[in-house]
Amino acid sequence: MPLPRLREELDLLPGPAMADGQPSWTLHDPVRNQFFRIDWPTLEVLQRWDLDDPQLIAADVSSHTTLSMTAEDVVQVAQFLVQHQLVQAASADAPRKMAQQWTRIQGTALNWLLHHYLFFRIPLLRPDAWLSRWLPVARQFGTRTFAWVTGLAFVLGLSQVVRRWDVFSASLVDTFNLEGLLAYGVALFLVKLLHELGHAFTAKHYGCRVPTMGVAFLVMWPVAYTDTNETWRLTNRFQRLRVACAGIVTELVIAVWATLAWALLPAGGLQSAAFVLATTSWVATLAINASPFMRFDGYFILMDALDMPNLHGRSFALARWKLREWLFGLGDEPPEHFKQTTQLALIGFAWATWLYRLVLFLGIAVLVYHFFIKLVGIFLFLVEIVWFVAKPLASELAVWRELWPRIRLQARGRKTVLIFVGLSLLLVLPWPGRITASAVLRPQESWPVFAPAGARIEDLPFRHGEPVPAGKPLVALYVPDLVSRAKALQVRMDQQRMQAETSAFDEDMRKRWKVAEQTLQTTEAELLGVQAEQTQFMPVAPYDGRFLLADPDLVVGQWVSKKEPLAVLVRQGTAWRVETWLDEDDVARVQVGQTAKFITDSATGPLLTLTVSAIDRDAARVLPRKELASALGGHVLTREKNGQLIPERAVYRVALDVQNMPESMQAVAWRGHINIHADWQSPASRYVRQAIAVLVREAGF
């Protein structure tokens, strides 16, 4: 089988020693400025590429070196070269085929959009000549003298911050305004510009070309970037490590000197500028750039420190292999051989990277939702769920489908498939519905007794739980003010009546008789009003019922406050009802006639059997039962507005009748929990409906 010809412009450069000590080489594609590290066997194959036959190449390598190579190994190298477009076009139709191959790699237009929404670059400058001109000046900041002076500045600045921490923290709070945010934006721009120049000048110091600088967009958030791919030319990995660390070191230097400037400068605009520059540099360095889970400086530093190019891709490949082995036990060789501890560390790093990216991008979506446009935030949330969850899952399932002939032959594979099918059925098949919620047990007909105003209990004719016939007073309250007013009015009325009766014997009084009569009538009306008000403090039973004290310890002579509940008269023979409020997802599964169970929060009393009797079709605007609010231990999420509890979600009242109400529980009210035997439903359909309802509600449709 003839092999494709290599592209003539490719460069083969010496590379650093690998972690296991074997030599490496770097294959450079100058057209795309891409670098590929190759090992010794691959080099031997490329040196004999002109033989143009896999069998001949493998035989020559095996005979002239200590390597044992087969034609399949040569074919794998050829596949690698074709995949990365490192070979020449073999025919006039080859460019079209390569374009088709590139299209397959990129995927559909939607896939391209999703990928580039997460990350894309816009080159703005070609700074190589400018960097060469200013390199002598930049080298002055890399001397040992400057490093020692910066270390001293760090110690002085840190000591001042510790000594004046109250002023430093107060300055941080004062910057949280529109002017401060604009200042932080300008500072962040300057810091990031100097950050990228640090990378660029360090790369130039080691003789690398810097072709472009520009802006990259991470989830539509702009970040500066510098193309330092040519550092792969460097055979010394510590030089590459210094290039990777240059940006963070630059920001730390800025932070140190800005912190010292804040400590030394007098209060004013310059001190505020130094404070903003210092805090921006510290936060940007420690919180963002040092993360190894994104392709920021921390990632490249870790990659060069471990001497492990393409760390993300290699760790992801190991994690996928380990997952398949754990699930199916196929016995495949790992993509790469590492020590056991290194392998476990890389697998853990892959999972940590996936979780970090998922949380980070979802957090960005949440910020967009809350502070910018809700619909855009929801769209970003869906995109990230698809990209980080659905897409990897679909890709892995596609691989499993290809491996199915092997999977079904493995005992572990068959067991995993059975477990997977079982879990899927548990999600898809309907389950007996059971809805749990807090609820209140109350009598349907009751008459509360309150104190209209502050008063003293004069008499309690009935004890707690006693039957009361209609028309009997339930409680007598003594109000000193009303009693004194009634006595004063009675005395005044007696005096006025006497004056009216004796007016006939006095000529002057006869002239004012009409006025005296009117005054007497007014006083009598005032007295009747006071007497009527007194009757409010002696409530009478409107019907036969059971007398229930709100506080069994209530005694005669005790003072009570205004609107304080004293007792409840429960109508004789009234039915007892349980009320609860359910959201739209749960209430859709409840039907009239369904059964339920009720138990009090204190677990006192028997388990009551209930029957759903009524379901409101209109959502409640307020929650009438405050004891069901989440702030008081209930299940309904509410917020307080104008003294009322407003549900955060649409809730609907559900009433349930008690079938057999024991006398021992016939108190004022009970709070407890109910379990409603609702309609059967699959968990998957429930979650889907909840997700759709949230999306529709939050999008404002």
XYZ file of C-alpha atoms in Angstrom:
701
model
C 0.000 0.000 0.000
C 1.610 3.316 -1.048
C 1.909 5.979 1.615
C 0.954 9.653 1.138
C 3.811 12.086 0.700
C 4.756 14.390 3.553
C 4.332 18.134 3.119
C 7.671 19.660 2.187
C 7.373 22.719 4.465
C 7.240 20.665 7.650
C 10.098 21.171 10.114
C 11.529 18.476 12.344
C 13.051 19.961 15.473
C 14.777 18.406 18.463
C 12.551 18.199 21.522
C 13.030 17.801 25.258
C 13.462 14.483 26.981
C 10.172 12.910 28.013
C 9.234 12.114 31.577
C 10.461 8.505 31.188
C 13.837 9.669 29.852
C 13.392 8.798 26.178
C 14.172 11.494 23.596
C 11.494 13.355 21.664
C 11.232 15.502 18.565
C 8.875 18.284 17.530
C 7.133 18.314 14.150
C 6.300 21.903 13.182
C 3.578 22.882 10.699
C 4.593 26.484 9.789
C 1.428 27.142 7.774
C -0.838 26.741 10.788
C 1.926 27.322 13.376
C 1.116 24.032 15.063
C 3.537 21.717 16.835
C 3.352 17.943 17.321
C 5.644 16.052 19.686
C 6.716 12.654 18.369
C 8.622 9.817 20.009
C 11.549 7.733 18.824
C 9.538 5.027 16.940
C 7.623 7.708 15.022
C 10.885 9.446 14.122
C 12.331 6.209 12.752
C 9.206 5.748 10.609
C 9.383 9.326 9.254
C 13.088 8.929 8.401
C 12.202 5.934 6.198
C 9.020 7.416 4.736
C 10.515 7.368 1.236
C 10.375 3.566 1.223
C 6.632 4.104 0.579
C 5.551 0.744 1.961
C 4.537 -0.083 5.552
C 6.043 -3.586 5.382
C 9.398 -2.321 4.139
C 9.500 0.522 6.711
C 8.649 -1.812 9.603
C 11.250 -4.368 8.477
C 13.984 -1.758 8.070
C 13.299 -0.241 11.505
C 13.308 -3.669 13.150
C 16.566 -4.674 11.460
C 18.578 -1.474 12.062
C 17.308 -0.514 15.534
C 16.394 -2.252 18.749
C 12.720 -1.530 18.041
C 10.294 -4.290 17.083
C 7.818 -2.746 14.653
C 4.962 -4.088 12.497
C 3.217 -2.705 9.427
C 0.203 -1.841 11.602
C 2.408 0.533 13.612
C 3.421 2.318 10.404
C -0.216 2.542 9.305
C -1.087 4.185 12.640
C 1.580 6.838 12.034
C 0.162 7.421 8.542
C -3.326 7.794 9.991
C -1.998 10.354 12.481
C -0.396 12.379 9.662
C -3.530 12.286 7.515
C -5.773 13.180 10.427
C -3.728 16.313 11.168
C -3.332 17.216 7.462
C 0.447 16.827 7.447
C 0.568 15.069 4.046
C 0.364 16.342 0.487
C -2.725 16.126 -1.682
C -2.459 12.903 -3.707
C -4.839 13.940 -6.477
C -6.879 16.807 -7.757
C -9.768 15.510 -5.707
C -7.743 15.410 -2.505
C -8.407 19.028 -1.414
C -12.116 18.371 -1.599
C -11.723 15.199 0.451
C -9.598 17.047 3.011
C -12.248 19.769 3.194
C -14.873 17.092 3.775
C -12.691 15.576 6.472
C -12.310 18.981 8.122
C -16.067 19.453 7.949
C -16.576 16.142 9.703
C -14.108 17.167 12.397
C -15.875 20.488 12.912
C -19.314 18.894 12.845
C -22.538 20.616 11.935
C -23.085 24.350 11.829
C -24.844 24.119 15.179
C -21.898 22.226 16.644
C -19.530 24.891 15.312
C -21.674 27.625 16.828
C -21.819 25.943 20.215
C -18.091 25.347 20.262
C -17.214 28.879 19.242
C -19.760 30.341 21.626
C -17.722 28.759 24.402
C -14.374 29.943 23.043
C -13.056 31.739 19.961
C -10.182 34.109 19.133
C -9.843 37.350 17.195
C -6.199 38.272 16.327
C -5.573 42.027 16.455
C -1.807 42.639 16.367
C 1.378 41.229 14.854
C 3.766 42.415 17.565
C 6.910 40.457 16.769
C 8.952 43.383 15.358
C 7.823 45.758 18.127
C 8.705 43.179 20.776
C 12.192 42.756 19.317
C 12.739 46.525 19.472
C 11.714 46.837 23.128
C 13.170 43.557 24.355
C 16.344 45.157 25.862
C 14.174 47.388 28.041
C 11.959 44.505 29.134
C 14.983 42.426 30.138
C 15.740 44.940 32.891
C 12.648 43.678 34.741
C 13.984 40.121 34.725
C 17.227 40.792 36.578
C 18.007 39.435 40.020
C 18.336 42.968 41.347
C 14.793 43.817 40.341
C 13.575 40.532 41.845
C 15.216 41.295 45.210
C 13.846 44.856 45.248
C 10.363 43.534 44.414
C 10.619 41.005 47.256
C 11.465 43.816 49.659
C 8.530 45.857 48.328
C 6.260 42.860 48.952
C 7.335 42.612 52.590
C 6.877 46.353 53.187
C 3.544 46.544 51.407
C 2.149 43.438 53.140
C 3.176 44.732 56.558
C 1.369 48.015 55.887
C -1.784 46.223 54.740
C -1.798 44.081 57.905
C -1.218 47.145 60.109
C -3.922 49.191 58.346
C -6.311 46.377 57.501
C -9.384 48.316 58.624
C -8.572 51.112 56.174
C -7.799 48.597 53.395
C -11.070 46.708 53.832
C -13.064 49.943 54.066
C -11.501 51.086 50.789
C -12.653 47.834 49.202
C -16.244 48.452 50.288
C -16.124 52.056 49.068
C -15.192 50.950 45.532
C -18.440 49.034 45.042
C -20.186 51.761 43.046
C -20.487 52.769 39.408
C -17.292 54.834 39.456
C -15.403 52.063 41.214
C -16.583 49.423 38.760
C -15.433 51.569 35.835
C -12.054 51.981 37.518
C -11.795 48.225 37.963
C -12.611 47.764 34.282
C -9.793 50.097 33.229
C -7.387 48.470 35.705
C -8.282 45.003 34.496
C -7.594 46.051 30.900
C -4.144 47.421 31.839
C -3.247 44.419 33.968
C -4.215 41.964 31.251
C -2.287 43.942 28.638
C 0.850 43.815 30.766
C 0.113 40.153 31.520
C 0.210 39.252 27.841
C 3.302 41.400 27.275
C 4.990 39.386 30.006
C 4.334 36.208 28.025
C 5.425 37.832 24.775
C 8.696 39.361 26.029
C 9.701 36.148 27.794
C 9.076 34.137 24.632
C 11.145 36.642 22.644
C 13.899 36.400 25.248
C 14.275 32.707 24.392
C 14.245 33.355 20.664
C 10.634 32.448 19.883
C 8.502 34.318 17.387
C 5.220 35.874 18.613
C 3.008 36.030 15.514
C -0.243 37.416 16.961
C -1.883 38.992 19.986
C -5.577 39.609 20.289
C -8.805 39.014 22.149
C -10.363 35.651 22.938
C -13.990 35.263 23.997
C -14.809 32.789 26.756
C -18.606 32.397 26.896
C -18.755 35.833 25.250
C -16.470 37.251 27.953
C -13.408 38.980 26.430
C -9.943 37.878 27.564
C -6.572 38.818 26.054
C -4.357 36.142 24.488
C -0.840 35.857 23.055
C 0.190 33.207 20.538
C 3.282 31.579 22.072
C 3.045 28.252 20.273
C 6.630 28.581 19.118
C 7.796 27.844 22.641
C 7.392 24.201 21.633
C 10.611 24.748 19.704
C 12.422 25.022 23.020
C 14.187 21.851 24.065
C 14.416 22.959 27.683
C 11.024 22.510 29.325
C 11.993 24.906 32.124
C 12.241 27.668 29.538
C 8.705 26.882 28.422
C 7.684 26.874 32.074
C 9.123 30.364 32.503
C 7.152 31.584 29.473
C 3.960 30.091 30.929
C 4.629 31.662 34.342
C 5.547 35.079 32.915
C 1.974 36.403 32.861
C 1.237 35.490 36.474
C 4.636 36.782 37.598
C 3.952 40.080 35.819
C 0.608 40.471 37.556
C 2.146 39.622 40.929
C 4.849 42.248 40.383
C 2.167 44.814 39.526
C 0.190 43.800 42.611
C 3.251 44.119 44.880
C 4.257 47.581 43.704
C 0.655 48.829 43.607
C 0.144 47.605 47.179
C 3.273 49.430 48.319
C 2.129 52.566 46.459
C -1.215 52.440 48.262
C 0.592 52.240 51.599
C 2.953 55.160 50.864
C 0.778 57.596 48.912
C -1.413 60.168 50.694
C -5.170 59.878 50.502
C -6.465 60.961 47.147
C -6.904 59.897 43.556
C -3.461 58.316 43.160
C -3.908 56.171 46.266
C -7.345 55.031 45.031
C -5.850 54.145 41.637
C -3.080 52.140 43.317
C -5.648 50.316 45.471
C -7.763 49.367 42.451
C -4.686 48.205 40.536
C -3.453 46.120 43.467
C -6.743 44.371 44.210
C -7.403 43.747 40.521
C -3.977 42.137 40.070
C -4.220 39.937 43.167
C -7.732 38.691 42.332
C -7.077 38.181 38.606
C -3.935 36.192 39.350
C -5.068 33.992 42.205
C -8.707 33.430 41.224
C -8.513 33.170 37.435
C -5.092 32.710 35.883
C -3.851 30.115 38.357
C -6.697 27.660 37.580
C -5.452 24.511 35.774
C -8.956 23.464 34.747
C -9.216 26.001 31.938
C -6.651 26.761 29.279
C -5.288 29.646 31.311
C -1.759 30.080 32.612
C -2.257 27.602 35.434
C -2.966 24.864 32.892
C 0.151 25.542 30.826
C 2.280 25.849 33.959
C 1.052 22.473 35.179
C 1.506 20.961 31.722
C 5.119 22.160 31.458
C 5.889 21.260 35.070
C 4.719 17.676 34.452
C 6.175 17.708 30.940
C 2.884 16.379 29.670
C 1.649 18.137 26.503
C -2.076 18.109 25.810
C -2.784 17.402 29.469
C -6.538 17.861 29.160
C -6.922 15.595 26.153
C -4.743 12.843 27.595
C -6.430 12.904 30.996
C -9.868 12.845 29.346
C -8.832 9.837 27.251
C -7.659 8.034 30.401
C -10.890 8.880 32.217
C -13.011 7.507 29.339
C -10.912 4.333 29.210
C -11.170 3.838 32.989
C -14.938 4.357 32.864
C -15.356 1.685 30.190
C -13.115 -0.728 32.057
C -14.986 -0.140 35.294
C -18.361 -0.622 33.622
C -17.650 -3.400 31.143
C -14.282 -4.987 32.021
C -13.163 -5.144 28.365
C -9.493 -5.543 29.243
C -8.325 -2.884 26.749
C -4.927 -1.336 27.060
C -4.941 2.214 28.407
C -4.276 5.022 25.916
C -0.982 5.623 27.714
C 0.922 3.740 30.373
C 1.649 5.608 33.602
C 2.415 4.695 37.169
C -0.655 3.749 39.161
C -0.577 6.934 41.229
C -0.040 9.115 38.136
C -2.872 7.375 36.323
C -5.296 7.880 39.202
C -4.232 11.525 39.518
C -4.858 12.171 35.817
C -8.276 10.504 35.956
C -9.221 12.564 39.005
C -7.943 15.688 37.256
C -10.156 14.923 34.227
C -13.296 14.594 36.352
C -12.395 17.705 38.362
C -11.895 19.660 35.120
C -15.284 18.568 33.804
C -17.051 19.521 37.038
C -15.189 22.840 37.280
C -16.104 23.847 33.746
C -19.725 22.819 34.233
C -20.055 24.837 37.448
C -18.179 27.824 35.988
C -20.237 28.105 32.820
C -23.504 27.472 34.641
C -22.506 30.210 37.075
C -21.934 32.576 34.163
C -25.396 31.687 32.832
C -26.911 32.396 36.254
C -25.177 35.786 36.399
C -26.481 36.653 32.926
C -29.958 35.549 34.000
C -30.027 37.637 37.185
C -28.181 40.762 36.079
C -28.743 41.028 32.326
C -31.325 39.291 30.110
C -33.303 36.371 31.554
C -33.990 34.726 28.207
C -30.302 34.862 27.265
C -29.375 33.337 30.625
C -31.804 30.463 30.076
C -30.406 29.920 26.570
C -26.846 29.821 27.922
C -27.950 27.366 30.606
C -29.435 25.029 27.995
C -26.380 25.325 25.749
C -24.049 24.397 28.585
C -26.177 21.452 29.679
C -26.080 20.205 26.084
C -22.349 20.831 25.690
C -21.110 19.480 29.026
C -23.687 16.766 29.731
C -25.750 15.695 26.733
C -23.001 15.845 24.086
C -20.355 13.846 26.035
C -23.028 11.334 27.029
C -24.202 10.928 23.430
C -20.605 10.496 22.207
C -19.873 7.894 24.847
C -23.087 5.996 24.067
C -22.059 5.939 20.401
C -18.750 4.304 21.391
C -20.609 1.790 23.539
C -22.781 0.901 20.565
C -19.673 0.144 18.503
C -18.264 -1.943 21.359
C -21.498 -3.845 21.912
C -20.309 -7.125 20.290
C -17.511 -7.210 22.862
C -19.539 -5.860 25.762
C -22.161 -8.592 25.582
C -19.462 -11.265 25.862
C -18.229 -9.879 29.214
C -19.939 -10.838 32.445
C -19.379 -7.390 33.924
C -20.637 -5.816 30.708
C -23.868 -7.809 30.809
C -24.342 -6.926 34.476
C -23.770 -3.208 33.759
C -26.202 -3.260 30.847
C -28.841 -4.924 33.017
C -28.337 -2.316 35.740
C -28.477 0.487 33.167
C -31.680 -0.907 31.630
C -33.188 -1.360 35.085
C -32.426 2.217 36.100
C -33.825 3.472 32.791
C -37.034 1.529 33.378
C -37.271 2.942 36.883
C -37.114 6.425 35.366
C -39.494 5.756 32.479
C -42.116 3.435 33.981
C -44.909 4.980 36.107
C -44.602 4.713 39.847
C -47.306 4.908 42.484
C -47.631 8.565 43.204
C -47.072 9.781 46.744
C -47.173 13.474 47.559
C -45.925 14.637 50.944
C -46.686 18.097 52.267
C -47.409 19.958 55.482
C -51.075 20.497 56.297
C -53.467 21.848 58.926
C -56.267 19.865 60.577
C -59.196 22.132 61.507
C -62.926 21.870 62.168
C -65.112 23.094 59.331
C -67.362 25.119 61.677
C -65.880 26.877 64.666
C -66.344 30.182 66.433
C -63.242 31.865 67.844
C -63.330 33.913 71.040
C -60.999 36.922 71.286
C -60.483 39.706 73.743
C -61.697 42.924 72.020
C -59.300 44.902 74.192
C -57.089 44.479 77.192
C -59.206 42.956 79.987
C -59.276 40.689 83.035
C -61.007 37.338 83.022
C -63.940 37.650 85.369
C -65.533 34.243 84.847
C -65.012 30.982 82.876
C -68.350 29.168 83.077
C -67.130 26.077 81.227
C -64.026 23.966 81.454
C -61.894 22.869 78.547
C -63.707 20.294 76.411
C -67.139 20.727 78.038
C -70.296 20.906 75.901
C -71.943 24.322 75.703
C -75.629 24.901 74.850
C -76.521 27.746 72.541
C -77.116 31.118 74.210
C -74.807 30.532 77.156
C -71.985 32.975 77.868
C -68.584 31.523 77.119
C -66.429 33.924 79.107
C -66.871 37.134 81.129
C -64.221 39.843 80.847
C -63.788 42.792 83.178
C -62.703 46.116 81.682
C -62.194 48.749 84.393
C -62.492 51.647 81.976
C -65.890 50.514 80.713
C -67.156 49.890 84.252
C -66.065 53.323 85.453
C -67.532 54.984 82.344
C -70.839 53.183 82.885
C -70.993 54.233 86.545
C -70.153 57.844 85.693
C -72.819 57.953 82.980
C -75.368 56.382 85.328
C -74.684 59.013 87.981
C -74.869 61.814 85.411
C -78.100 60.437 83.973
C -79.697 60.231 87.471
C -78.760 63.859 88.096
C -80.126 65.006 84.748
C -83.374 63.071 85.277
C -83.847 64.714 88.710
C -83.252 68.140 87.212
C -85.817 67.480 84.513
C -88.457 66.288 87.012
C -88.022 69.377 89.258
C -88.062 71.881 86.412
C -91.816 72.414 86.814
C -91.271 74.116 90.195
C -88.759 76.570 88.891
C -89.730 79.185 86.311
C -86.174 79.546 85.037
C -85.775 75.748 84.727
C -89.071 75.486 82.852
C -87.604 77.686 80.169
C -84.657 75.257 79.771
C -86.729 72.053 80.071
C -86.318 71.106 76.420
C -82.555 71.421 76.640
C -82.494 69.281 79.785
C -84.564 66.566 78.052
C -82.182 66.460 75.095
C -79.142 66.249 77.398
C -80.775 63.360 79.267
C -81.455 61.503 76.031
C -77.823 61.956 74.951
C -76.520 60.579 78.210
C -78.925 57.587 77.988
C -77.601 56.871 74.458
C -74.008 57.030 75.675
C -74.833 54.631 78.488
C -76.525 52.201 76.090
C -73.415 52.332 73.878
C -71.153 51.530 76.784
C -73.460 48.693 77.849
C -73.461 47.351 74.298
C -69.675 47.520 74.268
C -69.656 45.606 77.547
C -71.634 42.805 75.942
C -68.699 42.259 73.546
C -66.693 41.232 76.589
C -69.263 38.529 77.414
C -69.602 36.477 74.174
C -72.528 34.090 73.937
C -72.477 30.693 72.169
C -74.249 31.008 68.785
C -74.856 27.241 68.608
C -74.389 24.043 70.568
C -70.767 23.011 70.616
C -67.646 22.015 72.482
C -65.707 24.646 74.442
C -61.955 24.504 73.789
C -59.570 26.856 75.566
C -56.706 28.217 73.508
C -54.541 27.863 76.614
C -55.664 25.179 79.090
C -53.828 27.076 81.858
C -56.073 30.136 81.454
C -57.635 31.014 84.847
C -60.005 33.599 86.348
C -58.302 36.838 87.310
C -55.727 36.618 84.535
C -55.195 39.647 82.333
C -55.300 39.184 78.549
C -54.214 41.519 75.753
C -56.129 42.881 72.782
C -57.002 40.308 70.064
C -55.536 37.508 72.188
C -57.288 34.206 71.359
C -59.037 32.811 74.386
C -61.076 29.864 73.207
C -62.858 28.230 70.283
C -66.375 26.890 70.172
C -66.456 23.895 67.826
C -69.944 23.239 66.494
C -71.440 19.996 67.717
C -71.261 17.295 65.021
C -69.157 19.398 62.621
C -66.819 17.639 60.236
C -63.064 18.051 60.465
C -61.018 18.933 57.421
C -57.365 18.960 56.463
C -56.129 21.773 54.212
C -52.882 22.027 52.290
C -51.506 24.014 49.356
C -49.697 22.217 46.504
C -47.803 23.521 43.483
C -49.011 23.015 39.945
C -46.924 19.883 39.346
C -48.303 18.072 42.385
C -51.875 19.306 42.136
C -52.104 17.944 38.565
C -51.646 14.452 40.012
C -54.380 14.817 42.647
C -58.005 13.888 41.997
C -61.154 14.183 44.130
C -61.797 10.886 45.910
C -58.146 9.921 46.374
C -57.123 8.767 49.843
C -54.430 10.192 52.090
C -52.919 9.859 55.557
C -52.354 12.559 58.167
C -50.074 12.549 61.189
C -49.423 15.464 63.508
C -45.964 17.031 63.760
C -45.709 15.907 67.351
C -46.733 12.363 66.326
C -49.459 12.431 69.010
C -52.709 10.784 68.203
C -53.606 8.140 65.648
C -52.883 8.119 61.923
C -55.933 9.695 60.275
C -57.412 8.483 56.992
C -58.455 11.299 54.623
C -60.339 11.675 51.358
C -59.695 14.481 48.872
C -62.924 16.509 48.774
C -62.091 19.741 46.912
C -59.318 21.169 44.720
C -59.142 24.851 43.863
C -58.552 25.597 40.180
C -57.300 29.121 40.832
C -53.919 29.722 42.391
C -53.853 31.336 45.811
C -52.522 34.904 45.801
C -51.767 34.768 49.514
C -51.197 31.905 51.937
C -53.991 32.078 54.548
C -52.397 29.472 56.832
C -49.149 31.023 58.027
C -48.112 27.834 59.796
C -47.589 26.200 56.383
C -44.968 28.759 55.327
C -41.395 27.479 55.052
C -40.194 30.109 57.528
C -42.433 28.501 60.162
C -41.600 24.900 59.347
C -44.038 24.321 56.496
C -43.362 23.433 52.862
C -44.630 26.525 51.005
C -41.952 29.015 49.967
C -43.255 32.519 50.665
C -42.181 36.138 50.940
C -43.781 38.746 53.172
C -45.424 41.765 51.571
C -47.668 44.266 53.380
C -48.105 41.865 56.280
C -49.227 38.972 54.014
C -47.422 35.835 52.901
C -47.115 35.672 49.109
C -46.221 32.233 47.654
C -43.077 32.190 45.510
C -44.702 29.659 43.174
C -48.298 29.115 42.138
C -49.998 26.985 44.806
C -53.498 25.566 44.913
C -55.646 24.706 47.938
C -56.534 21.049 48.421
C -59.148 20.101 51.034
C -59.404 16.619 52.512
C -62.174 15.285 54.742
C -61.394 13.221 57.835
C -63.231 9.920 57.821
C -63.077 9.100 61.538
C -62.127 11.988 63.814
C -61.289 10.795 67.357
C -62.518 12.937 70.237
C -59.050 13.050 71.735
C -57.855 15.159 68.765
C -60.766 17.589 68.652
C -58.681 20.566 69.636
C -58.416 23.942 67.960
C -56.093 22.877 65.126
C -53.241 20.543 64.388
C -50.315 20.965 62.040
C -48.894 17.829 60.541
C -47.923 16.075 57.335
C -50.044 14.308 54.769
C -49.225 11.591 52.270
C -51.602 11.661 49.312
C -51.900 8.561 47.156
C -51.750 10.418 43.832
C -51.822 9.235 40.214
C -49.048 7.034 38.933
C -46.262 8.906 37.178
C -42.806 8.201 35.804
C -39.984 10.203 37.398
C -38.624 11.151 33.969
C -41.891 12.711 32.786
C -42.194 14.575 36.055
C -38.688 16.042 35.788
C -39.272 17.005 32.155
C -42.527 18.770 33.007
C -40.889 20.578 35.903
C -38.033 21.725 33.686
C -40.415 22.939 30.977
C -42.571 24.731 33.525
C -39.527 26.484 34.993
C -38.298 27.521 31.560
C -41.674 28.855 30.492
C -42.187 30.681 33.765
C -38.727 32.190 33.994
C -38.626 33.193 30.348
C -41.750 35.239 30.858
C -43.836 33.421 28.253
